[in-house]
Amino acid sequence: MKTLSGLLFLLLAAFPSFSQDVFMTRNGKISFFSRTPMENIDGVNNEVLSVIDLKKGEIAFAVLVKGFHFEKALMEEHFNENYMESTKFPKATFNGKFVNAGTIDLKKDGTYPVQVEGDLTIHGITKKTSATGELIVQQGKLSSKSAFKLTIKDFNIAVPSVVSEKIAEVIDVTVECSYQPK
Amino acid sequence: MRVYFSLLLLVASSTAYGQDLLNLLDAELEKDKKPDYATATFKATRLSNGHSIETLAAGVLDVRISHRFGYINTGIDEFFGLDQATTRLALEHGISNRLMVGVGRSSYQKEVDGFAKFKLVRQATNGAPVTITAFSSAMVKTGPYDDPTRVNYFSSRMSFAFQGLIARKFTESFSLQLMPSVVHYNLAPAPNMNNNVYAMGVGGRLKLSKRISMNAEYYYQIPDTQYAGTTNSLALGFDIETGGHVFQLYFTNSTGINERAFITQTTGDFFKGDIHFGFHISRVFTLSDPRKKG
């Protein structure tokens, strides 16, 4: 066992830059907003998992749909039962890459505008998606921010006509994550 | 752990962009999984007449209007029961996500009731197979005493109901519930009668669509304890959900709406047409944003 861990250590030590390139969080935040003249609905999830590999220029998110919380308990119930069917599709995920991957210097504070392209999976439907955002380096710490729009029809989420005036067709999504080196 | 994941990253070759990263996140998700509780086993806090295992969420106020017309078999003279009505008006409140309380007043025998309901066990994936809720209510008759000639105490007006509600959400659309129950009368209806009536209830729901479900509920009174002349309560109905409202429409042989009344004092014979059409209207108000607590 000791030899094994020693070996592993050596292996790791041989790629010293590697672990510095991978950053992760377990408590990122994703919120969405549906705005209609009848009702505004917002859901917040503070347990977003996300990982960035700077070397490869890749990023991924995973979130449990039941982790979104709402202003009203009934909204949350309907969100899970009627729209997202979260027992059948418990997770939403994104995996993609930075399109304009420039070098990000972790030693220098700064904000790097990025564009991300990849596969977004919600409600069991995977869709090619792109969004703009920024990576922020502050005192060696990495965080990400993005805001984009989603059309709920794209993900095969049915809204019955009775409530269609209360639920926007296009939803505003914001993402905020602060990463730790992995 | 860190070593393991770094190695994993190193070894796995990338197929789709970020697929490795996604696998890594999946492993993280599996690592400390919170129990995945079954939600919305039933649409409402009531099955039809009686309670379901569901409790109101913390900070939710439910204003309920329960209404029951007369027997359908009273014919055209009574407009098939629609001329008559019994009602229960109630305010109910979720104290925590597992505890709720409520007060109500029924026109039938002019009764005031109060109840508390607590979710003891919650059904979860890889956890408990059922949800168990303890229910207790107290009822006070406010009308004149049945026998004004005898010495009457306030306590004689009171009766109590205790239920264990046990339910399982088998599939997204099918849930089943058992309700062992006892109703206690401080003063039995007649001198030679027992004070306790025991009953076993069984009920279920079948979703017809995402927003409509069909419910059935039956309370079997243990014959040794059942009061003479009473029948077992049966209800068949529908839940219709529209945003903040849940409408529950049902047909039942029970006239009273609280637990004492419908479990132990049903007299109608469902299959001879002693059927009331009734409904509950429930409107919930959120008094406090659940996200702001802790």
JSON list of C-alpha atoms in Angstrom, two decimals, chain A residues 8-9 11-12 15 18-19 22 24-26 42-44 47 49-53 56 58-64 66 69-74 76-78 80-83 85 87-88 90-91 93-97 117-119 123 158-160 162-163 166 181-182, chain B residues 1-7 9-10 12-14 16-22 24-29 31-34 36-44 54 57-58 60 97 125 169 172 205 207 210-211 241-246 283-286 288-291:
[
{"chain": "A", "resi": 8, "resn": "LEU", "atom": "CA", "xyz": [0.98, 7.74, -7.04]},
{"chain": "A", "resi": 9, "resn": "PHE", "atom": "CA", "xyz": [2.74, 10.60, -5.36]},
{"chain": "A", "resi": 11, "resn": "LEU", "atom": "CA", "xyz": [3.21, 10.26, -10.69]},
{"chain": "A", "resi": 12, "resn": "LEU", "atom": "CA", "xyz": [1.47, 13.35, -9.41]},
{"chain": "A", "resi": 15, "resn": "PHE", "atom": "CA", "xyz": [2.88, 16.60, -13.48]},
{"chain": "A", "resi": 18, "resn": "PHE", "atom": "CA", "xyz": [-1.84, 19.27, -13.57]},
{"chain": "A", "resi": 19, "resn": "SER", "atom": "CA", "xyz": [-3.70, 19.59, -10.32]},
{"chain": "A", "resi": 22, "resn": "VAL", "atom": "CA", "xyz": [-8.37, 21.56, -12.34]},
{"chain": "A", "resi": 24, "resn": "MET", "atom": "CA", "xyz": [-13.93, 22.38, -8.61]},
{"chain": "A", "resi": 25, "resn": "THR", "atom": "CA", "xyz": [-16.89, 23.50, -6.50]},
{"chain": "A", "resi": 26, "resn": "ARG", "atom": "CA", "xyz": [-19.74, 21.75, -4.74]},
{"chain": "A", "resi": 42, "resn": "ASP", "atom": "CA", "xyz": [-37.52, 32.24, -9.52]},
{"chain": "A", "resi": 43, "resn": "GLY", "atom": "CA", "xyz": [-35.73, 29.09, -8.47]},
{"chain": "A", "resi": 44, "resn": "VAL", "atom": "CA", "xyz": [-32.33, 28.93, -6.80]},
{"chain": "A", "resi": 47, "resn": "GLU", "atom": "CA", "xyz": [-25.53, 23.02, -4.46]},
{"chain": "A", "resi": 49, "resn": "LEU", "atom": "CA", "xyz": [-21.29, 20.95, -8.83]},
{"chain": "A", "resi": 50, "resn": "SER", "atom": "CA", "xyz": [-18.89, 22.34, -11.36]},
{"chain": "A", "resi": 51, "resn": "VAL", "atom": "CA", "xyz": [-15.37, 21.61, -12.53]},
{"chain": "A", "resi": 52, "resn": "ILE", "atom": "CA", "xyz": [-13.03, 23.48, -14.84]},
{"chain": "A", "resi": 53, "resn": "ASP", "atom": "CA", "xyz": [-9.95, 22.07, -16.51]},
{"chain": "A", "resi": 56, "resn": "LYS", "atom": "CA", "xyz": [-7.90, 21.29, -21.66]},
{"chain": "A", "resi": 58, "resn": "GLU", "atom": "CA", "xyz": [-13.15, 22.32, -20.57]},
{"chain": "A", "resi": 59, "resn": "ILE", "atom": "CA", "xyz": [-15.95, 22.96, -18.12]},
{"chain": "A", "resi": 60, "resn": "ALA", "atom": "CA", "xyz": [-18.78, 20.88, -16.69]},
{"chain": "A", "resi": 61, "resn": "PHE", "atom": "CA", "xyz": [-21.78, 21.38, -14.41]},
{"chain": "A", "resi": 62, "resn": "ALA", "atom": "CA", "xyz": [-24.07, 18.90, -12.68]},
{"chain": "A", "resi": 63, "resn": "VAL", "atom": "CA", "xyz": [-27.07, 19.76, -10.58]},
{"chain": "A", "resi": 64, "resn": "LEU", "atom": "CA", "xyz": [-29.86, 17.89, -8.83]},
{"chain": "A", "resi": 66, "resn": "LYS", "atom": "CA", "xyz": [-34.76, 18.71, -6.60]},
{"chain": "A", "resi": 69, "resn": "HIS", "atom": "CA", "xyz": [-35.86, 26.05, -4.13]},
{"chain": "A", "resi": 70, "resn": "PHE", "atom": "CA", "xyz": [-38.69, 28.48, -4.59]},
{"chain": "A", "resi": 71, "resn": "GLU", "atom": "CA", "xyz": [-40.55, 31.26, -2.87]},
{"chain": "A", "resi": 72, "resn": "LYS", "atom": "CA", "xyz": [-43.62, 29.03, -2.57]},
{"chain": "A", "resi": 73, "resn": "ALA", "atom": "CA", "xyz": [-43.68, 25.34, -1.63]},
{"chain": "A", "resi": 74, "resn": "LEU", "atom": "CA", "xyz": [-46.32, 24.66, -4.25]},
{"chain": "A", "resi": 76, "resn": "GLU", "atom": "CA", "xyz": [-41.40, 23.68, -5.99]},
{"chain": "A", "resi": 77, "resn": "GLU", "atom": "CA", "xyz": [-43.84, 20.78, -6.02]},
{"chain": "A", "resi": 78, "resn": "HIS", "atom": "CA", "xyz": [-45.16, 21.69, -9.45]},
{"chain": "A", "resi": 80, "resn": "ASN", "atom": "CA", "xyz": [-40.61, 18.79, -9.77]},
{"chain": "A", "resi": 81, "resn": "GLU", "atom": "CA", "xyz": [-43.86, 16.90, -10.41]},
{"chain": "A", "resi": 82, "resn": "ASN", "atom": "CA", "xyz": [-45.36, 18.56, -13.45]},
{"chain": "A", "resi": 83, "resn": "TYR", "atom": "CA", "xyz": [-42.57, 20.20, -15.40]},
{"chain": "A", "resi": 85, "resn": "GLU", "atom": "CA", "xyz": [-40.34, 15.25, -13.68]},
{"chain": "A", "resi": 87, "resn": "THR", "atom": "CA", "xyz": [-37.91, 11.58, -10.22]},
{"chain": "A", "resi": 88, "resn": "LYS", "atom": "CA", "xyz": [-37.50, 10.42, -13.81]},
{"chain": "A", "resi": 90, "resn": "PRO", "atom": "CA", "xyz": [-33.04, 13.77, -11.39]},
{"chain": "A", "resi": 91, "resn": "LYS", "atom": "CA", "xyz": [-30.05, 15.61, -12.88]},
{"chain": "A", "resi": 93, "resn": "THR", "atom": "CA", "xyz": [-25.86, 18.64, -16.70]},
{"chain": "A", "resi": 94, "resn": "PHE", "atom": "CA", "xyz": [-23.63, 20.63, -18.99]},
{"chain": "A", "resi": 95, "resn": "ASN", "atom": "CA", "xyz": [-20.31, 19.63, -20.45]},
{"chain": "A", "resi": 96, "resn": "GLY", "atom": "CA", "xyz": [-18.42, 21.79, -22.88]},
{"chain": "A", "resi": 97, "resn": "LYS", "atom": "CA", "xyz": [-15.31, 23.67, -23.82]},
{"chain": "A", "resi": 117, "resn": "GLU", "atom": "CA", "xyz": [-20.01, 25.59, -26.20]},
{"chain": "A", "resi": 118, "resn": "GLY", "atom": "CA", "xyz": [-21.28, 22.19, -25.28]},
{"chain": "A", "resi": 119, "resn": "ASP", "atom": "CA", "xyz": [-24.10, 19.82, -24.43]},
{"chain": "A", "resi": 123, "resn": "HIS", "atom": "CA", "xyz": [-35.41, 16.94, -18.61]},
{"chain": "A", "resi": 158, "resn": "ALA", "atom": "CA", "xyz": [-45.05, 21.09, -21.55]},
{"chain": "A", "resi": 159, "resn": "VAL", "atom": "CA", "xyz": [-46.92, 24.04, -20.10]},
{"chain": "A", "resi": 160, "resn": "PRO", "atom": "CA", "xyz": [-50.71, 23.62, -20.17]},
{"chain": "A", "resi": 162, "resn": "VAL", "atom": "CA", "xyz": [-54.34, 27.23, -18.11]},
{"chain": "A", "resi": 163, "resn": "VAL", "atom": "CA", "xyz": [-51.04, 28.36, -16.65]},
{"chain": "A", "resi": 166, "resn": "LYS", "atom": "CA", "xyz": [-47.83, 32.59, -15.68]},
{"chain": "A", "resi": 181, "resn": "PRO", "atom": "CA", "xyz": [-8.10, 23.88, -6.75]},
{"chain": "A", "resi": 182, "resn": "LYS", "atom": "CA", "xyz": [-8.76, 20.15, -6.99]},
{"chain": "B", "resi": 1, "resn": "MET", "atom": "CA", "xyz": [-9.40, 10.93, -3.02]},
{"chain": "B", "resi": 2, "resn": "ARG", "atom": "CA", "xyz": [-7.80, 13.83, -4.81]},
{"chain": "B", "resi": 3, "resn": "VAL", "atom": "CA", "xyz": [-5.09, 11.54, -6.07]},
{"chain": "B", "resi": 4, "resn": "TYR", "atom": "CA", "xyz": [-7.65, 9.09, -7.30]},
{"chain": "B", "resi": 5, "resn": "PHE", "atom": "CA", "xyz": [-9.54, 11.66, -9.29]},
{"chain": "B", "resi": 6, "resn": "SER", "atom": "CA", "xyz": [-6.44, 13.24, -10.73]},
{"chain": "B", "resi": 7, "resn": "LEU", "atom": "CA", "xyz": [-5.38, 9.80, -11.86]},
{"chain": "B", "resi": 9, "resn": "LEU", "atom": "CA", "xyz": [-8.52, 12.35, -15.28]},
{"chain": "B", "resi": 10, "resn": "LEU", "atom": "CA", "xyz": [-5.08, 11.46, -16.43]},
{"chain": "B", "resi": 12, "resn": "ALA", "atom": "CA", "xyz": [-9.31, 8.62, -19.23]},
{"chain": "B", "resi": 13, "resn": "SER", "atom": "CA", "xyz": [-9.00, 9.97, -22.72]},
{"chain": "B", "resi": 14, "resn": "SER", "atom": "CA", "xyz": [-11.45, 12.63, -23.68]},
{"chain": "B", "resi": 16, "resn": "ALA", "atom": "CA", "xyz": [-16.77, 14.48, -25.81]},
{"chain": "B", "resi": 17, "resn": "TYR", "atom": "CA", "xyz": [-15.70, 17.83, -24.45]},
{"chain": "B", "resi": 18, "resn": "GLY", "atom": "CA", "xyz": [-15.82, 17.77, -20.73]},
{"chain": "B", "resi": 19, "resn": "GLN", "atom": "CA", "xyz": [-17.22, 14.24, -20.59]},
{"chain": "B", "resi": 20, "resn": "ASP", "atom": "CA", "xyz": [-14.47, 13.23, -18.18]},
{"chain": "B", "resi": 21, "resn": "LEU", "atom": "CA", "xyz": [-15.27, 16.21, -16.06]},
{"chain": "B", "resi": 22, "resn": "LEU", "atom": "CA", "xyz": [-18.91, 15.19, -16.08]},
{"chain": "B", "resi": 24, "resn": "LEU", "atom": "CA", "xyz": [-15.99, 13.24, -12.18]},
{"chain": "B", "resi": 25, "resn": "LEU", "atom": "CA", "xyz": [-18.99, 15.30, -11.08]},
{"chain": "B", "resi": 26, "resn": "ASP", "atom": "CA", "xyz": [-21.19, 12.21, -11.19]},
{"chain": "B", "resi": 27, "resn": "ALA", "atom": "CA", "xyz": [-18.80, 10.48, -8.83]},
{"chain": "B", "resi": 28, "resn": "GLU", "atom": "CA", "xyz": [-18.94, 13.54, -6.56]},
{"chain": "B", "resi": 29, "resn": "LEU", "atom": "CA", "xyz": [-22.73, 13.47, -6.61]},
{"chain": "B", "resi": 31, "resn": "LYS", "atom": "CA", "xyz": [-20.28, 10.51, -2.79]},
{"chain": "B", "resi": 32, "resn": "ASP", "atom": "CA", "xyz": [-22.56, 12.20, -0.29]},
{"chain": "B", "resi": 33, "resn": "LYS", "atom": "CA", "xyz": [-26.02, 11.58, -1.48]},
{"chain": "B", "resi": 34, "resn": "LYS", "atom": "CA", "xyz": [-28.79, 13.09, 0.56]},
{"chain": "B", "resi": 36, "resn": "ASP", "atom": "CA", "xyz": [-34.22, 11.38, -1.91]},
{"chain": "B", "resi": 37, "resn": "TYR", "atom": "CA", "xyz": [-37.62, 11.70, -0.27]},
{"chain": "B", "resi": 38, "resn": "ALA", "atom": "CA", "xyz": [-40.80, 10.85, -2.13]},
{"chain": "B", "resi": 39, "resn": "THR", "atom": "CA", "xyz": [-42.71, 14.05, -2.78]},
{"chain": "B", "resi": 40, "resn": "ALA", "atom": "CA", "xyz": [-46.38, 14.63, -3.53]},
{"chain": "B", "resi": 41, "resn": "THR", "atom": "CA", "xyz": [-47.58, 11.14, -2.64]},
{"chain": "B", "resi": 42, "resn": "PHE", "atom": "CA", "xyz": [-50.97, 12.82, -2.71]},
{"chain": "B", "resi": 43, "resn": "LYS", "atom": "CA", "xyz": [-51.94, 16.18, -4.14]},
{"chain": "B", "resi": 44, "resn": "ALA", "atom": "CA", "xyz": [-53.59, 17.46, -0.99]},
{"chain": "B", "resi": 54, "resn": "GLU", "atom": "CA", "xyz": [-49.28, 15.01, 3.31]},
{"chain": "B", "resi": 57, "resn": "ALA", "atom": "CA", "xyz": [-44.98, 23.07, 3.96]},
{"chain": "B", "resi": 58, "resn": "ALA", "atom": "CA", "xyz": [-43.58, 25.43, 6.59]},
{"chain": "B", "resi": 60, "resn": "VAL", "atom": "CA", "xyz": [-48.07, 27.91, 4.29]},
{"chain": "B", "resi": 97, "resn": "ASN", "atom": "CA", "xyz": [-42.24, 20.87, 6.79]},
{"chain": "B", "resi": 125, "resn": "THR", "atom": "CA", "xyz": [-35.20, 6.00, -2.32]},
{"chain": "B", "resi": 169, "resn": "LYS", "atom": "CA", "xyz": [-46.01, 6.19, -3.51]},
{"chain": "B", "resi": 172, "resn": "GLU", "atom": "CA", "xyz": [-45.49, 8.50, -10.11]},
{"chain": "B", "resi": 205, "resn": "ARG", "atom": "CA", "xyz": [-55.02, 7.69, -5.78]},
{"chain": "B", "resi": 207, "resn": "LYS", "atom": "CA", "xyz": [-53.22, 10.03, -11.55]},
{"chain": "B", "resi": 210, "resn": "LYS", "atom": "CA", "xyz": [-50.34, 15.44, -14.36]},
{"chain": "B", "resi": 211, "resn": "ARG", "atom": "CA", "xyz": [-53.03, 17.62, -12.84]},
{"chain": "B", "resi": 241, "resn": "GLU", "atom": "CA", "xyz": [-55.06, 21.05, -9.54]},
{"chain": "B", "resi": 242, "resn": "THR", "atom": "CA", "xyz": [-54.88, 24.56, -10.99]},
{"chain": "B", "resi": 243, "resn": "GLY", "atom": "CA", "xyz": [-51.88, 26.51, -9.75]},
{"chain": "B", "resi": 244, "resn": "GLY", "atom": "CA", "xyz": [-52.53, 27.67, -6.19]},
{"chain": "B", "resi": 245, "resn": "HIS", "atom": "CA", "xyz": [-55.85, 25.81, -5.93]},
{"chain": "B", "resi": 246, "resn": "VAL", "atom": "CA", "xyz": [-56.68, 22.17, -5.53]},
{"chain": "B", "resi": 283, "resn": "ARG", "atom": "CA", "xyz": [-56.32, 27.98, -1.48]},
{"chain": "B", "resi": 284, "resn": "VAL", "atom": "CA", "xyz": [-52.83, 28.22, -0.11]},
{"chain": "B", "resi": 285, "resn": "PHE", "atom": "CA", "xyz": [-51.04, 31.40, 0.89]},
{"chain": "B", "resi": 286, "resn": "THR", "atom": "CA", "xyz": [-47.32, 31.55, 1.52]},
{"chain": "B", "resi": 288, "resn": "SER", "atom": "CA", "xyz": [-43.00, 33.22, 4.71]},
{"chain": "B", "resi": 289, "resn": "ASP", "atom": "CA", "xyz": [-40.45, 32.43, 2.01]},
{"chain": "B", "resi": 290, "resn": "PRO", "atom": "CA", "xyz": [-39.12, 28.95, 2.88]},
{"chain": "B", "resi": 291, "resn": "ARG", "atom": "CA", "xyz": [-35.68, 29.85, 1.44]}
]
